[in-house]
Coordinates of C-alpha atoms and ligand atoms in Angstrom, one line a residue:
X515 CA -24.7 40.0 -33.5
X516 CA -23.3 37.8 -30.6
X517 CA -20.5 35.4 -31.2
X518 CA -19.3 32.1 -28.5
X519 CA -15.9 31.3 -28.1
X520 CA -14.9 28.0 -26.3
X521 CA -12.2 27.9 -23.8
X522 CA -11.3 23.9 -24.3
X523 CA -10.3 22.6 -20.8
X524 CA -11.4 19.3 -20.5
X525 CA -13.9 19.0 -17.7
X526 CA -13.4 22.8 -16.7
X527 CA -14.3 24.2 -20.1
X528 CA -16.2 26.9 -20.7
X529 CA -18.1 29.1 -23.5
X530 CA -17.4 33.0 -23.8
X531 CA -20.5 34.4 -25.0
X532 CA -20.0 38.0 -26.3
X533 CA -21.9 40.7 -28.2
X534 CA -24.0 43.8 -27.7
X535 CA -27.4 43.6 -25.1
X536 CA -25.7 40.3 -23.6
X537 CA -26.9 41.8 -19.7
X538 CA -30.6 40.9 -20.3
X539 CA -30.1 37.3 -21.4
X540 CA -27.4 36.5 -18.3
X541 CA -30.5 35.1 -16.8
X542 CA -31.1 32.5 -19.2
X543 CA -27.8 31.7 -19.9
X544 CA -26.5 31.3 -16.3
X545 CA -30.2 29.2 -15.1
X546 CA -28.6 26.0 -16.4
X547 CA -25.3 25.9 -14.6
X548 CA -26.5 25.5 -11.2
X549 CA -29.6 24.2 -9.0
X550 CA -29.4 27.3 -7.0
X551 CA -32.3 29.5 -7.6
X552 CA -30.3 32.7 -5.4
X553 CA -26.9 34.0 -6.7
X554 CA -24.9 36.2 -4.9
X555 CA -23.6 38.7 -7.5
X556 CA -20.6 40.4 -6.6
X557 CA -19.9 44.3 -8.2
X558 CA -18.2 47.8 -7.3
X559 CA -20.7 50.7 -6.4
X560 CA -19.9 52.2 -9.6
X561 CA -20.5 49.6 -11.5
X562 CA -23.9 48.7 -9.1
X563 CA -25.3 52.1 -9.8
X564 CA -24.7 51.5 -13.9
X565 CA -26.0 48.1 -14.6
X566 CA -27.5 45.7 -11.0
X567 CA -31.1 46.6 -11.8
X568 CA -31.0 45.4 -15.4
X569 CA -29.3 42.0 -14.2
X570 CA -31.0 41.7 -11.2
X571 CA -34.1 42.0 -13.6
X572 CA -32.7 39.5 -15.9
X573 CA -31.8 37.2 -13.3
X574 CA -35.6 37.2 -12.2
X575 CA -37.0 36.8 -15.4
X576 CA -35.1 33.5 -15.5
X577 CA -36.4 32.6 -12.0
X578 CA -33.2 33.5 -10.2
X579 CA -32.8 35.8 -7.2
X580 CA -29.4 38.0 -7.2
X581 CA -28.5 39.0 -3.8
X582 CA -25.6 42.4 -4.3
X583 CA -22.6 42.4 -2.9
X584 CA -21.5 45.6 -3.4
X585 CA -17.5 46.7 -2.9
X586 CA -15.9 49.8 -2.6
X587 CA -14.3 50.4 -6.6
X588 CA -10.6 50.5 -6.8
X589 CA -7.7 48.4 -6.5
X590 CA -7.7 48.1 -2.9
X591 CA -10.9 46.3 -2.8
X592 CA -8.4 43.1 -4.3
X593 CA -7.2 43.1 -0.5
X594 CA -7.5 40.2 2.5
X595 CA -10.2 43.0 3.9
X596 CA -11.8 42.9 0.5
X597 CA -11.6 38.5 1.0
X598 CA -13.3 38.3 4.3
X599 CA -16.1 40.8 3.3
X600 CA -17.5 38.6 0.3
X601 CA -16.4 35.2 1.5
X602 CA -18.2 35.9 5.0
X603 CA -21.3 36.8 2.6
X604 CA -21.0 34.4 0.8
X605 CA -21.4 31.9 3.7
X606 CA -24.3 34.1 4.6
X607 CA -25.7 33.8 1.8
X608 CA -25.4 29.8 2.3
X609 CA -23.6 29.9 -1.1
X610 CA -22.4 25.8 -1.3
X611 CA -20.7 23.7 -4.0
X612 CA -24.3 23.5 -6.4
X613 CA -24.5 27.6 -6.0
X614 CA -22.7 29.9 -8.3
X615 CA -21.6 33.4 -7.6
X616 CA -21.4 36.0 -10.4
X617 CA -18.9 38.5 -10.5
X618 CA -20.2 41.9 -12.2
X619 CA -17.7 44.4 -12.8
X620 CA -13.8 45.0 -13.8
X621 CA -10.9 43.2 -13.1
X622 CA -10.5 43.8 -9.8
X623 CA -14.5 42.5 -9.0
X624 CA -13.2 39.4 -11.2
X625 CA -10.0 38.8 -9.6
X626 CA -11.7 38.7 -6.2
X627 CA -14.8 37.1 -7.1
X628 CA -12.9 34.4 -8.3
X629 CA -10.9 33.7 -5.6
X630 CA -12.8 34.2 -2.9
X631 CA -14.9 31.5 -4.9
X632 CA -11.9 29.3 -5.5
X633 CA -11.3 29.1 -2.1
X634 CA -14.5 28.6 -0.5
X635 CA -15.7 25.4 1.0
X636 CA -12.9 24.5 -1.3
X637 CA -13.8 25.7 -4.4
X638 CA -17.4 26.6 -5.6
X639 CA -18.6 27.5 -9.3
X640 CA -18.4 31.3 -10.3
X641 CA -18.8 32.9 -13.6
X642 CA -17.7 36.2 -15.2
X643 CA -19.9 39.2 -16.5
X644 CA -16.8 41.8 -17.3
X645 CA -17.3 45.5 -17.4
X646 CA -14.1 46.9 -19.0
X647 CA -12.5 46.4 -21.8
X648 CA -9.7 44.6 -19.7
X649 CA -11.6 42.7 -18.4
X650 CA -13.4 41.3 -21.5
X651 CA -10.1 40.9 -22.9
X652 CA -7.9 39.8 -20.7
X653 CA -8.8 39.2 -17.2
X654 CA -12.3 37.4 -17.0
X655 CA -10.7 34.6 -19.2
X656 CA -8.2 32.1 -18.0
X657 CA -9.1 31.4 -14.8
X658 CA -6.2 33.5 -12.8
X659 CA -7.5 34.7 -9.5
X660 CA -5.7 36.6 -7.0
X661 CA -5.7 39.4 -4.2
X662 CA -2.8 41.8 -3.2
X663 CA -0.7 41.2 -0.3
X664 CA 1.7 44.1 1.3
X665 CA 4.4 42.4 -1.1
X666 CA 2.7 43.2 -4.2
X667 CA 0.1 42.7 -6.1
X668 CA -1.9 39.3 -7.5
X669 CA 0.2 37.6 -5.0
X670 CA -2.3 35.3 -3.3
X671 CA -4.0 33.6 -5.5
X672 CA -5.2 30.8 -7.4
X673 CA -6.0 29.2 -11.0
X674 CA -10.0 29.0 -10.9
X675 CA -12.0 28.9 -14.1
X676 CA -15.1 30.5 -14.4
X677 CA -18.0 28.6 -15.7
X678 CA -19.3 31.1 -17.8
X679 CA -17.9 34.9 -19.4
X680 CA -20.7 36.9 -20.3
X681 CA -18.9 40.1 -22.5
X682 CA -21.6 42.3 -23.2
X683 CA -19.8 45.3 -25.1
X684 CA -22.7 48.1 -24.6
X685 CA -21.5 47.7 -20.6
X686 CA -18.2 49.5 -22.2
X687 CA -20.1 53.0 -23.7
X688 CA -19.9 54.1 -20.0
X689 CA -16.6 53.6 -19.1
X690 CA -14.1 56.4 -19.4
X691 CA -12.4 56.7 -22.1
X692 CA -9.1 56.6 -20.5
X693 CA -9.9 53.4 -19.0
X694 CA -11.2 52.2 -22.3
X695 CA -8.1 53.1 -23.7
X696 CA -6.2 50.8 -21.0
X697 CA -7.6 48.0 -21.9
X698 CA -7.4 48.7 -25.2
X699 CA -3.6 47.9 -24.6
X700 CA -4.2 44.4 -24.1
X701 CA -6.1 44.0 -27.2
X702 CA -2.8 45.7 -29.1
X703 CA -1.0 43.0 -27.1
X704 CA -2.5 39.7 -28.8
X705 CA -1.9 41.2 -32.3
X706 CA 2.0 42.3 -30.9
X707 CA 2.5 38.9 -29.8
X708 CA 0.7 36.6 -32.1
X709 CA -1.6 37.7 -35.0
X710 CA 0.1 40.5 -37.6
X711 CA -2.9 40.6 -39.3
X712 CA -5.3 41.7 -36.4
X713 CA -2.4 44.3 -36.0
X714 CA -2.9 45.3 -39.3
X715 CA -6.5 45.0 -38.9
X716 CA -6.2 47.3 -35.4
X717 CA -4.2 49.8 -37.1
X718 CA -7.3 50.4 -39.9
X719 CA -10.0 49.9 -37.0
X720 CA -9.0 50.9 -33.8
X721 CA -10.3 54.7 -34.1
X722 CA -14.2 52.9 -35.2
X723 CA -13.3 50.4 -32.6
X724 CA -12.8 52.9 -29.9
X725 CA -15.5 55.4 -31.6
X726 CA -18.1 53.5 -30.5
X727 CA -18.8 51.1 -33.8
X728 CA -20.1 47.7 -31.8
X729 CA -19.5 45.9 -34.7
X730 CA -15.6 46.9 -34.8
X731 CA -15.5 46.7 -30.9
X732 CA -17.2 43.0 -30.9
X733 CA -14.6 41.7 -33.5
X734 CA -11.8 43.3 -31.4
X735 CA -12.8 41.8 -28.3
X736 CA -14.0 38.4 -30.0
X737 CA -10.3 37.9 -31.4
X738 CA -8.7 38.8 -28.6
X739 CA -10.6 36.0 -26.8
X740 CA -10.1 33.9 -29.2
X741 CA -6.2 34.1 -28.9
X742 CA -6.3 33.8 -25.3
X743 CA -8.9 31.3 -24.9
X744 CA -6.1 29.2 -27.4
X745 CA -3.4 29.7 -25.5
X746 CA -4.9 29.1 -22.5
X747 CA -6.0 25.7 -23.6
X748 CA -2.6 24.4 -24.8
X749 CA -1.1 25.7 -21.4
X750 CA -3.8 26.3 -18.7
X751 CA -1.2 26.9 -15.8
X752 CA 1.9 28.8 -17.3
X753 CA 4.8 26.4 -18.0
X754 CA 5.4 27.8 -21.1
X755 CA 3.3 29.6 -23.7
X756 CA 0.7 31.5 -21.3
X757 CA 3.8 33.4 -20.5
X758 CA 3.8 35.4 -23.7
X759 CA 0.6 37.3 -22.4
X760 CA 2.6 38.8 -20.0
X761 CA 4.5 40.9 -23.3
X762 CA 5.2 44.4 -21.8
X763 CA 4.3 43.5 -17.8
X764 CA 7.7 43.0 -16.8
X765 CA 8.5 46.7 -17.7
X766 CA 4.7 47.7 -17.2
X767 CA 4.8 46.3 -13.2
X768 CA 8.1 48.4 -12.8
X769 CA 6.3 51.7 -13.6
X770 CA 3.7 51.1 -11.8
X771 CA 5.5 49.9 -8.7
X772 CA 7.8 53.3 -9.2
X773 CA 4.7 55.0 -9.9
X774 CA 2.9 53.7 -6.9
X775 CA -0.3 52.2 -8.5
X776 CA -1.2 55.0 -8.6
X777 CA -3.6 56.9 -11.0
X778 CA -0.8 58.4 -12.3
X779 CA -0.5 55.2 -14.4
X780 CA -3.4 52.5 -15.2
X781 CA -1.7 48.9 -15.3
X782 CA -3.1 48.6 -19.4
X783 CA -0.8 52.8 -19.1
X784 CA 2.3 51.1 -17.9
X785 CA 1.4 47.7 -20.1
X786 CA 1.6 49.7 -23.2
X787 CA 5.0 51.2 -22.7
X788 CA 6.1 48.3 -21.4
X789 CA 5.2 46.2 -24.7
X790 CA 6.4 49.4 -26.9
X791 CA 9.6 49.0 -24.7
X792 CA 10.0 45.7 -25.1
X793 CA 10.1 46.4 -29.1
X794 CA 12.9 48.9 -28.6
X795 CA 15.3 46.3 -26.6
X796 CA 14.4 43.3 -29.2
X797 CA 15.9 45.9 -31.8
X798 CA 18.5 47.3 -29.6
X799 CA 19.6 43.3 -29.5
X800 CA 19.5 42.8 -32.9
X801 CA 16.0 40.9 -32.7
X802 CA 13.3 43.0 -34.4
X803 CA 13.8 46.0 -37.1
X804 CA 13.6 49.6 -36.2
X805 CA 10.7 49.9 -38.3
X806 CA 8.5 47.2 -36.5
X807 CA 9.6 48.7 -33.3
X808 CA 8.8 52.0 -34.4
X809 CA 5.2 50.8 -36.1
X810 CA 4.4 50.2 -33.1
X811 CA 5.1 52.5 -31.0
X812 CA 3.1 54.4 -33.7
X813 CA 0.3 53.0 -33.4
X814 CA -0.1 53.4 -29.4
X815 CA 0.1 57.1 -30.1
X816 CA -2.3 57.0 -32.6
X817 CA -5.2 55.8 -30.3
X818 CA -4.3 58.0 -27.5
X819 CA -1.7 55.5 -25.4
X820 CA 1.9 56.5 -23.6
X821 CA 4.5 54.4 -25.7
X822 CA 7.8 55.7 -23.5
X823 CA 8.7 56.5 -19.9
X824 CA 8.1 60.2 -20.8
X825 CA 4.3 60.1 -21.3
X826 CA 4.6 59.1 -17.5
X827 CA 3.2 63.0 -15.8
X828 CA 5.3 63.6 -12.7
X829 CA 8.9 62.5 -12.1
X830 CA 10.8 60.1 -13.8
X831 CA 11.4 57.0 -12.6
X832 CA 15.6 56.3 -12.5
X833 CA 16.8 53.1 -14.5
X834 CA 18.4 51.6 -11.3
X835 CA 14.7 52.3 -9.3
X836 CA 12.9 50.4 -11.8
X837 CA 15.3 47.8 -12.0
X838 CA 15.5 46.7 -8.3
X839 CA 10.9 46.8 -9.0
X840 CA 11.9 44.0 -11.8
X841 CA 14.3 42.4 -10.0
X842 CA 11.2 42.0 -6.8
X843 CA 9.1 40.9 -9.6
X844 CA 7.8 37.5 -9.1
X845 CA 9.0 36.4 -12.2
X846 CA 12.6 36.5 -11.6
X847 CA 14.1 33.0 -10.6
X848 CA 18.1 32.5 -10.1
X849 CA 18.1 36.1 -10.2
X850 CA 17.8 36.3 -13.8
X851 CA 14.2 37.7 -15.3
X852 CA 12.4 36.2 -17.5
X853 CA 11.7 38.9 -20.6
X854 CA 9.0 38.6 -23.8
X855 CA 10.5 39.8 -26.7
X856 CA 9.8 40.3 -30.6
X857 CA 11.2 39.1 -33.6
X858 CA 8.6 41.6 -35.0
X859 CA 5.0 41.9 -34.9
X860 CA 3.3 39.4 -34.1
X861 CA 6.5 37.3 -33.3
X862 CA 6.6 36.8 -29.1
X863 CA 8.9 34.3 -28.2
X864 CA 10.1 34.2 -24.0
X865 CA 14.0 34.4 -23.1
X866 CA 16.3 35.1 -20.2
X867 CA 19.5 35.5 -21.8
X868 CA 19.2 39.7 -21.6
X869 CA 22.2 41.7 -20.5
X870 CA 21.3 44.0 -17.9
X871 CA 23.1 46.6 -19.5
X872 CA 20.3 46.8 -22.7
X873 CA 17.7 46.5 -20.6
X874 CA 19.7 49.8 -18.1
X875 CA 20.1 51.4 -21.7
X876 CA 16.4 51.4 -22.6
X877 CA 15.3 52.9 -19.7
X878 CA 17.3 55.3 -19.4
X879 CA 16.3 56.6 -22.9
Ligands
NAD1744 P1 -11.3 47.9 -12.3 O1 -12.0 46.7 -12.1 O2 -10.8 48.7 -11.2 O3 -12.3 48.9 -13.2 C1 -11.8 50.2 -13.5 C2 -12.8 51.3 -13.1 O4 -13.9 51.2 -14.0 C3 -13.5 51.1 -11.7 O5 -13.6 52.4 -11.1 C4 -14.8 50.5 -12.1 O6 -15.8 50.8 -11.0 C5 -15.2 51.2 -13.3 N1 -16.1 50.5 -14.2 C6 -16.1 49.2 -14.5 N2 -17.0 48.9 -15.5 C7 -17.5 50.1 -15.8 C8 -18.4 50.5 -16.8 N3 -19.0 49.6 -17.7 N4 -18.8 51.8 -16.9 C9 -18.2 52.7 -16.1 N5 -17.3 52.4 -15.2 C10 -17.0 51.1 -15.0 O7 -10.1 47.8 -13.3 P2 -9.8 46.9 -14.6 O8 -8.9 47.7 -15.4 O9 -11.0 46.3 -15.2 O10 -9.0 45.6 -14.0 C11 -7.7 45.8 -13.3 C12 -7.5 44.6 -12.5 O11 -7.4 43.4 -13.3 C13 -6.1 44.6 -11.8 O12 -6.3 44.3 -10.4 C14 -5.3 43.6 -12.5 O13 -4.3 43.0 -11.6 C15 -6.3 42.6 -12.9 N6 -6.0 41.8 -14.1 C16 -6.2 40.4 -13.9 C17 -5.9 39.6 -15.0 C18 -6.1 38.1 -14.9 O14 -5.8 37.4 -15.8 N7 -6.8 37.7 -13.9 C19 -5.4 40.1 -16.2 C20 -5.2 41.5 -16.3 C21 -5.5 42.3 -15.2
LIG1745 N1 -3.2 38.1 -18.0 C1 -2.2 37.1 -18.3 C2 -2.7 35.7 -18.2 O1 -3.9 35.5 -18.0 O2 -2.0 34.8 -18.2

């Protein structure tokens, strides 16, 4: 029960390979990508003291050493102190353009792994083994790399594709649930944007999905790969389509910034009332029925997530606050930002023609 999606990019394409057990055959599967016979492997100590022995033991059963690299978890590992910690091992590990690093863990071990490789003697080969759901969703495919900078976050970065995405699901039946849950927002995203049948499909599976049924779980993640791993090809570096997977992030950054990524709100938290906002200001314009909107909405609560400002514990966040955090986002240009809406489900399309006013309106409510 393992399934291989391509990512097609020319002479950086890739294969996601993605099923249940997948840890014990990274060995064999990442041997024939490089002539290096050591590989760093990059992880968080949570994630070290869950699963490094049974890849380190894969690796060697494949003939290949992996030397740890093992990070503080948390956001702030994504950092320039986080950069010059596994770059400068890197080099001491004598990691050069034929070597490959591996980056074991969650987004935050991907989006650093990835960089730091990207940038590294000018770019060496790195490939993914993701640990959340997010990650084996979302943030191990595509080849967007970044750390945070005092401005915000994912500011410094680059567009470096992994050579390989190893999703083994049975990493996920030791995550939290409310972590699980997160990145189970950004599988709700690809049906929201693009597929009304894997909606439908989530709204009769999510509960098995989440449950712990692999079989539900692998075809979850193996569409949601497949729809990114699409877009992706037909627009690697986000001139135009990419952009839809970033449904529900313009609100979703705002609350967090307001919120102080903090653990008050999880970024997949704040990406799933963003989306479900998005839905109510496509119908407030006339764009998308009350009844999609609502469906929607419907279905976040169902499977545990917020869907409105109000799920938020603490203090509310003011419409004009969360404003000026949209207005910083980096995805306003000429001052106007640049908003994903629905014509329904599965129905993204990108716009900026939306009055401030709406968008004041829907926060407010
Ligand atoms: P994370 O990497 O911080 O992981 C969340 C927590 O789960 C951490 O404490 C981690 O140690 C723990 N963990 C990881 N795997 C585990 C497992 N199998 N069992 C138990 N615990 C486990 O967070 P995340 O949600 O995976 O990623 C968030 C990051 O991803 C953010 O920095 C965000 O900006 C980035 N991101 C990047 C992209 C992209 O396209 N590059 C897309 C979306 C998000
Ligand atoms: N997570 C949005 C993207 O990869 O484009």
């Amino acid at each position: 029960m393992s399934e291989i999606i391509p990512v097609g990019l020319s002479a950086r394409s890739y294969e996601i390979h993605a099923g249940p057990g997948m840890l014990s055959k990274a060995g064999s599967l990442l041997q024939p990508l490089t002539r290096a016979r050591i590989l760093p492997v990059v992880t968080d100590e949570n994630v070290a003291r869950l699963y490094l022995d049974a890849l380190l033991d894969g690796l060697r059963a494949a003939g290949l050493t992996g030397r740890p690299i093992i990070l503080p978890a948390g956001e702030g590992s994504k950092s320039f102190a986080g950069l010059e910690r596994v770059t400068g091992e890197l080099l001491d590990l004598g990691l050069d353009r034929g070597g490959l690093a591996i980056a074991l863990g969650g987004g935050v071990i991907g989006d650093l792994t990835g960089f730091a490789a990207g940038v590294l003697k000018r770019g060496v080969a790195f490939a993914q083994i993701p640990t959340t759901l997010l990650a084996q969703v979302d943030s191990s495919v595509g080849g967007k790399t970044a750390i945070n900078a005092r401005q915000g976050k994912n500011l410094i970065g680059l567009f470096h594709q992994p050579r390989l995405v190893i999703a083994d699901i049975s990493l996920l039946g030791t995550l939290p649930r409310r972590e699980l849950l997160a990145g189970y927002a950004e599988v709700v995203k690809y049906g929201a944007l693009g597929d009304a049948d894997f909606f439908d499909w989530l709204e009769a599976s999510a509960a098995a999905a989440l449950g712990g049924d692999e079989q539900a779980l692998l075809h979850a993640v193996v569409q949601s790969c497949r729809m990114k791993a699409a877009i992706v090809a037909r627009d690697e570096r986000e001139t135009g389509e990419r952009a839809l997977l970033n449904l529900g992030h313009t609100f979703g950054h705002a609350l967090e910034a307001a919120t102080g990524f903090s653990d008050r709100l999880l970024h997949g938290e704040g990406v799933a009332i963003g989306m479900a906002l998005a839905f109510r200001l496509s119908h407030k314009l006339g764009l998308c029925s009350g009844q999609d909107a609502e469906r929607f909405a419907r279905h976040l609560e169902a499977v545990g997530l917020p869907a409105a400002i109000a799920d938020i514990p603490g203090s509310r966040p003011s419409p004009e606050e969360l404003l000026g955090h949209m207005a910083h986002d980096k995805k306003a240009a000429d001052g106007r930002l640049t908003f994903i809406l629905v014509k329904g489900i599965g129905r993204a399309f990108i716009t900026r023609e939306v009055p401030e006013d709406a968008v004041r309106d829907i926060l407010a409510a």
